[in-house]
Amino acid sequence: LPELPEVELVRRKVEASALGRTIASVEVLDIGVLEGASTEGLKTALTGHALTRTDRHGKQLFFRIGNGRWLTVHLGMTGDLIFLEDGRGLPRFTRVRFDFEDGSSFVYEDMRKFGAIGLTPSKASFLERKRLGPDALAIGREDFVERVSRHRRPIKTVLLDQSVLAGVGNLYSDEVLFQCGVHPLALADGLDEDQLRCLHRNLAIVLRSSIDARTDFDQLPEGYMLKARHPSSRCPKGHGPWHMMKVNGRTAFFCPQCQRL
DNA sequence: TATAATGTTCTCGT
DNA sequence: AACGAGAACATTAT
């Protein structure tokens, strides 16, 4: 459940379900997902306290604990947070389970274990340590243009670099490049002002559209690549099949007609 | 059975 | 210093 819109929906889910309930116990089923906290540290920090606030920066989640510290959660490639009203129906790949005093539970599951869960005394120091740039939905145009265009690297690579801006992953970077007709290998410092503005504006539109669609790609507006991002599908503007290439070890989809180098 | 998967981080080489 | 390629992490689905 990886990129910014998916993570934002998880945040909202937690906000609506787990917030305010006092934690009675914490069970770590796989210590491999802990980062910056031990099992004992987690138990000590959380037991007897409630999550009082949710926050998201890029793909990173933060939950304020009643004692002033923050629980940090990254969903990696396959992570999710599940609220269980009666504590039953534990997901197969549950890694950490939080049981509330009222009998409900809150679960961190992550099949591939690329995610991480831990503690930090300060969000700012955590973001600094992880070298996360501004949130992709919060960054202003000037800042975006300045940060992106300073790199002599393919624009796809720059958009995926979480230290430039945080929250964009492989799928949404493909989508915004397609929306703006920019080739994934175009060098960031060679883009003109119009292209940079287009990317900034459409990044916000694409991310918000996906959140509004509850990340159901079928419900995205017409003309979106993500409605049919498959090798056997084609450009919605009537051009040919998608072309694919590897950029940063990830598969990039693009339309060679719409996105010229 | 081989390949790829919405992510991050590290090494090695240019 | 900046950058790219490749590997590593773990597990499933096609």
Short mmCIF file of C-alpha atoms (C1' of nucleotides) in Angstrom, two decimals:
data_model
loop_
_atom_site.label_atom_id
_atom_site.label_comp_id
_atom_site.label_asym_id
_atom_site.label_seq_id
_atom_site.Cartn_x
_atom_site.Cartn_y
_atom_site.Cartn_z
CA LEU A 1 0.00 0.00 0.00
CA PRO A 2 2.81 2.31 -0.84
CA GLU A 3 2.60 5.81 -2.33
CA LEU A 4 1.29 9.07 -0.88
CA PRO A 5 -2.44 8.61 -1.65
CA GLU A 6 -2.50 5.06 -0.28
CA VAL A 7 -0.65 6.16 2.85
CA GLU A 8 -3.00 9.12 3.30
CA LEU A 9 -6.01 6.80 3.21
CA VAL A 10 -4.41 4.61 5.87
CA ARG A 11 -3.87 7.71 7.99
CA ARG A 12 -7.53 8.65 7.69
CA LYS A 13 -8.56 5.12 8.55
CA VAL A 14 -6.49 5.22 11.74
CA GLU A 15 -7.77 8.69 12.55
CA ALA A 16 -11.33 7.41 12.39
CA SER A 17 -10.84 4.16 14.27
CA ALA A 18 -7.90 3.78 16.62
CA LEU A 19 -7.50 7.32 17.91
CA GLY A 20 -8.21 7.93 21.57
CA ARG A 21 -8.35 4.30 22.71
CA THR A 22 -6.02 3.33 25.52
CA ILE A 23 -3.50 0.63 24.67
CA ALA A 24 -3.54 -2.29 27.09
CA SER A 25 -0.75 -4.36 25.55
CA VAL A 26 1.64 -4.59 22.61
CA GLU A 27 2.68 -7.83 20.94
CA VAL A 28 5.62 -7.88 18.53
CA LEU A 29 5.34 -10.97 16.34
CA ASP A 30 8.37 -10.19 14.17
CA ILE A 31 11.17 -8.02 15.53
CA GLY A 32 12.48 -7.61 11.97
CA VAL A 33 10.10 -4.70 11.35
CA LEU A 34 11.26 -2.70 14.37
CA GLU A 35 13.48 0.27 13.63
CA GLY A 36 14.65 2.70 16.25
CA ALA A 37 12.82 0.81 19.00
CA SER A 38 13.05 -2.49 20.84
CA THR A 39 10.11 -4.67 21.77
CA GLU A 40 10.46 -3.52 25.38
CA GLY A 41 10.79 0.09 24.28
CA LEU A 42 7.56 -0.12 22.29
CA LYS A 43 5.69 -1.75 25.15
CA THR A 44 6.92 0.80 27.65
CA ALA A 45 6.15 3.78 25.44
CA LEU A 46 2.67 2.63 24.44
CA THR A 47 1.09 0.64 27.24
CA GLY A 48 -1.39 2.75 29.17
CA HIS A 49 -1.39 5.49 26.57
CA ALA A 50 -3.59 6.41 23.62
CA LEU A 51 -2.76 7.63 20.13
CA THR A 52 -3.85 11.25 20.15
CA ARG A 53 -2.98 12.50 16.71
CA THR A 54 -2.12 11.25 13.22
CA ASP A 55 0.27 12.81 10.78
CA ARG A 56 1.76 11.98 7.40
CA HIS A 57 4.82 13.25 5.59
CA GLY A 58 5.24 11.75 2.14
CA LYS A 59 4.89 8.00 2.69
CA GLN A 60 5.81 8.25 6.36
CA LEU A 61 3.16 8.01 9.09
CA PHE A 62 3.39 9.44 12.61
CA PHE A 63 1.10 8.74 15.54
CA ARG A 64 1.35 10.92 18.60
CA ILE A 65 1.40 8.97 21.83
CA GLY A 66 -0.19 10.45 24.95
CA ASN A 67 3.22 10.72 26.59
CA GLY A 68 4.50 13.12 23.93
CA ARG A 69 6.49 10.73 21.79
CA TRP A 70 5.67 9.57 18.27
CA LEU A 71 5.07 6.12 16.87
CA THR A 72 6.58 6.00 13.37
CA VAL A 73 5.17 3.72 10.68
CA HIS A 74 6.37 3.12 7.14
CA LEU A 75 4.34 0.69 5.04
CA GLY A 76 7.15 -0.31 2.70
CA MET A 77 5.80 -2.13 -0.34
CA THR A 78 3.10 -4.29 1.25
CA GLY A 79 2.34 -2.81 4.65
CA ASP A 80 -1.05 -1.86 6.07
CA LEU A 81 -2.66 -0.89 9.36
CA ILE A 82 -5.84 -2.72 10.24
CA PHE A 83 -8.35 -1.94 12.96
CA LEU A 84 -10.20 -4.92 14.40
CA GLU A 85 -13.32 -4.06 16.38
CA ASP A 86 -13.35 -7.31 18.31
CA GLY A 87 -9.67 -8.17 17.99
CA ARG A 88 -10.37 -11.15 15.76
CA GLY A 89 -9.48 -11.97 12.16
CA LEU A 90 -5.77 -11.27 12.51
CA PRO A 91 -4.15 -10.77 9.07
CA ARG A 92 -1.78 -13.52 7.96
CA PHE A 93 1.29 -11.25 7.93
CA THR A 94 0.69 -9.44 11.19
CA ARG A 95 4.03 -8.17 12.53
CA VAL A 96 2.89 -6.05 15.47
CA ARG A 97 -0.42 -6.09 17.35
CA PHE A 98 -1.71 -3.41 19.70
CA ASP A 99 -4.61 -4.39 21.94
CA PHE A 100 -6.83 -1.68 23.35
CA GLU A 101 -8.50 -1.78 26.75
CA ASP A 102 -11.94 -1.93 25.13
CA GLY A 103 -11.19 -5.24 23.37
CA SER A 104 -10.48 -3.84 19.93
CA SER A 105 -7.08 -4.19 18.27
CA PHE A 106 -4.84 -2.38 15.91
CA VAL A 107 -2.53 -4.35 13.66
CA TYR A 108 0.55 -3.64 11.58
CA GLU A 109 0.83 -6.16 8.78
CA ASP A 110 3.56 -6.34 6.15
CA MET A 111 4.11 -9.40 3.98
CA ARG A 112 7.46 -8.43 2.51
CA LYS A 113 8.78 -6.68 5.59
CA PHE A 114 10.18 -3.69 3.72
CA GLY A 115 8.30 -1.43 6.09
CA ALA A 116 9.32 -0.30 9.55
CA ILE A 117 7.75 0.67 12.83
CA GLY A 118 9.45 2.52 15.67
CA LEU A 119 9.55 5.50 18.00
CA THR A 120 10.94 8.99 17.84
CA PRO A 121 10.93 11.90 20.29
CA SER A 122 10.63 14.41 17.46
CA LYS A 123 9.16 14.35 13.97
CA ALA A 124 11.63 16.96 12.79
CA SER A 125 14.64 14.94 13.84
CA PHE A 126 13.15 11.82 12.27
CA LEU A 127 12.55 13.57 8.94
CA GLU A 128 16.07 14.93 9.08
CA ARG A 129 17.60 11.55 9.77
CA LYS A 130 15.62 9.97 6.93
CA ARG A 131 16.51 12.90 4.68
CA LEU A 132 12.94 13.43 3.56
CA GLY A 133 12.25 16.50 1.46
CA PRO A 134 8.99 18.50 1.57
CA ASP A 135 5.73 16.59 1.27
CA ALA A 136 4.66 16.24 -2.36
CA LEU A 137 1.18 17.62 -1.62
CA ALA A 138 2.39 20.52 0.49
CA ILE A 139 5.30 21.83 -1.54
CA GLY A 140 4.80 25.20 -3.23
CA ARG A 141 5.53 25.91 -6.86
CA GLU A 142 8.65 27.96 -6.33
CA ASP A 143 10.15 25.42 -3.99
CA PHE A 144 9.26 22.57 -6.34
CA VAL A 145 10.84 24.23 -9.35
CA GLU A 146 13.96 25.11 -7.39
CA ARG A 147 14.47 21.69 -5.86
CA VAL A 148 13.67 19.63 -8.94
CA SER A 149 15.53 21.64 -11.55
CA ARG A 150 18.81 21.71 -9.65
CA HIS A 151 19.55 18.08 -10.56
CA ARG A 152 21.18 16.87 -13.74
CA ARG A 153 19.40 13.55 -13.65
CA PRO A 154 16.39 12.02 -15.44
CA ILE A 155 13.20 13.67 -14.18
CA LYS A 156 11.72 10.28 -13.26
CA THR A 157 14.72 9.65 -11.01
CA VAL A 158 14.36 13.07 -9.38
CA LEU A 159 10.62 12.63 -8.72
CA LEU A 160 11.33 9.29 -7.05
CA ASP A 161 14.05 10.78 -4.85
CA GLN A 162 12.43 11.18 -1.44
CA SER A 163 15.02 13.76 -0.40
CA VAL A 164 13.90 16.07 -3.22
CA LEU A 165 10.22 15.69 -2.36
CA ALA A 166 8.52 13.01 -0.31
CA GLY A 167 5.61 10.82 -1.34
CA VAL A 168 5.93 10.11 -5.05
CA GLY A 169 6.57 6.52 -6.08
CA ASN A 170 6.87 4.62 -9.31
CA LEU A 171 3.21 4.67 -10.39
CA TYR A 172 2.37 8.31 -9.69
CA SER A 173 5.63 9.51 -11.21
CA ASP A 174 4.68 7.72 -14.43
CA GLU A 175 1.23 9.29 -14.31
CA VAL A 176 2.36 12.88 -13.80
CA LEU A 177 5.02 12.60 -16.51
CA PHE A 178 2.37 11.28 -18.88
CA GLN A 179 -0.09 14.04 -17.95
CA CYS A 180 2.54 16.67 -18.73
CA GLY A 181 3.96 14.99 -21.82
CA VAL A 182 7.43 14.77 -20.32
CA HIS A 183 9.71 11.86 -21.18
CA PRO A 184 10.92 9.96 -18.07
CA LEU A 185 14.54 10.34 -19.17
CA ALA A 186 14.37 14.10 -19.81
CA LEU A 187 17.01 15.75 -17.64
CA ALA A 188 15.48 17.69 -14.76
CA ASP A 189 17.75 20.70 -15.24
CA GLY A 190 16.84 20.85 -18.92
CA LEU A 191 13.08 21.25 -18.40
CA ASP A 192 11.62 24.65 -19.16
CA GLU A 193 9.51 26.69 -16.74
CA ASP A 194 6.23 25.55 -18.29
CA GLN A 195 7.11 21.90 -17.94
CA LEU A 196 8.18 22.33 -14.33
CA ARG A 197 4.98 24.20 -13.50
CA CYS A 198 2.94 21.54 -15.25
CA LEU A 199 4.59 18.83 -13.19
CA HIS A 200 4.01 20.69 -9.93
CA ARG A 201 0.37 21.41 -10.71
CA ASN A 202 -0.44 17.97 -12.05
CA LEU A 203 1.33 16.22 -9.23
CA ALA A 204 -1.16 17.80 -6.82
CA ILE A 205 -4.07 17.01 -9.15
CA VAL A 206 -3.07 13.40 -9.66
CA LEU A 207 -2.41 12.72 -5.98
CA ARG A 208 -5.68 14.36 -4.90
CA SER A 209 -7.65 12.58 -7.62
CA SER A 210 -6.34 9.26 -6.41
CA ILE A 211 -7.19 10.06 -2.81
CA ASP A 212 -10.70 11.09 -3.92
CA ALA A 213 -11.00 7.84 -5.87
CA ARG A 214 -9.93 5.99 -2.72
CA THR A 215 -6.98 4.78 -4.84
CA ASP A 216 -9.33 2.71 -6.97
CA PHE A 217 -7.67 3.33 -10.34
CA ASP A 218 -10.84 2.40 -12.21
CA GLN A 219 -12.47 5.49 -10.73
CA LEU A 220 -9.78 7.91 -11.87
CA PRO A 221 -10.71 10.52 -14.51
CA GLU A 222 -10.59 9.63 -18.18
CA GLY A 223 -7.19 9.95 -19.75
CA TYR A 224 -5.25 8.63 -16.79
CA MET A 225 -2.46 6.15 -17.44
CA LEU A 226 -3.15 4.40 -14.15
CA LYS A 227 -6.56 3.26 -15.38
CA ALA A 228 -4.71 0.87 -17.68
CA ARG A 229 -1.03 0.70 -16.86
CA HIS A 230 -0.40 -2.71 -18.37
CA PRO A 231 2.01 -3.91 -21.05
CA SER A 232 -0.97 -4.95 -23.17
CA SER A 233 -2.75 -1.60 -22.87
CA ARG A 234 -2.29 1.61 -24.81
CA CYS A 235 -2.18 5.38 -24.57
CA PRO A 236 -5.68 6.80 -23.88
CA LYS A 237 -5.03 9.61 -26.37
CA GLY A 238 -5.31 7.13 -29.20
CA HIS A 239 -1.66 6.38 -29.68
CA GLY A 240 0.01 3.00 -29.62
CA PRO A 241 0.91 0.61 -26.83
CA TRP A 242 2.83 1.83 -23.82
CA HIS A 243 6.58 1.66 -24.04
CA MET A 244 8.45 0.35 -21.03
CA MET A 245 11.94 0.90 -19.78
CA LYS A 246 13.91 0.50 -16.59
CA VAL A 247 14.69 3.67 -14.67
CA ASN A 248 16.35 3.24 -11.29
CA GLY A 249 15.59 -0.44 -11.45
CA ARG A 250 11.86 0.29 -11.69
CA THR A 251 9.63 -0.22 -14.69
CA ALA A 252 8.66 3.09 -16.28
CA PHE A 253 5.63 3.20 -18.61
CA PHE A 254 5.32 6.03 -21.12
CA CYS A 255 3.82 6.98 -24.48
CA PRO A 256 6.57 7.77 -26.98
CA GLN A 257 4.14 9.96 -28.97
CA CYS A 258 3.01 12.11 -26.04
CA GLN A 259 6.31 12.10 -24.19
CA ARG A 260 9.14 13.00 -26.52
CA LEU A 261 12.70 13.29 -25.36
"C1'" DT B 1 9.68 -22.38 -13.03
"C1'" DA B 2 11.19 -17.65 -13.95
"C1'" DT B 3 9.88 -12.96 -13.38
"C1'" DA B 4 8.10 -8.87 -11.47
"C1'" DA B 5 5.89 -6.30 -7.73
"C1'" DT B 6 3.04 0.81 -5.45
"C1'" DG B 7 10.17 0.95 -1.47
"C1'" DT B 8 14.58 2.02 0.67
"C1'" DT B 9 19.41 1.67 1.26
"C1'" DC B 10 23.94 0.27 0.45
"C1'" DT B 11 28.12 -0.76 -2.40
"C1'" DC B 12 30.99 -0.04 -6.19
"C1'" DG B 13 32.42 2.24 -10.14
"C1'" DT B 14 32.58 6.43 -13.24
"C1'" DA C 1 30.34 15.76 -5.16
"C1'" DA C 2 27.06 13.84 -8.30
"C1'" DC C 3 25.40 10.14 -10.47
"C1'" DG C 4 24.12 5.30 -12.27
"C1'" DA C 5 23.89 0.34 -12.07
"C1'" DG C 6 23.14 -3.49 -9.33
"C1'" DA C 7 22.18 -5.87 -5.29
"C1'" DA C 8 19.97 -6.67 -1.06
"C1'" DC C 9 15.97 -7.12 1.93
"C1'" DA C 10 11.16 -11.13 1.96
"C1'" DT C 11 7.27 -13.16 -0.11
"C1'" DT C 12 3.63 -13.76 -3.25
"C1'" DA C 13 1.22 -13.88 -7.73
"C1'" DT C 14 1.29 -14.76 -12.57
#
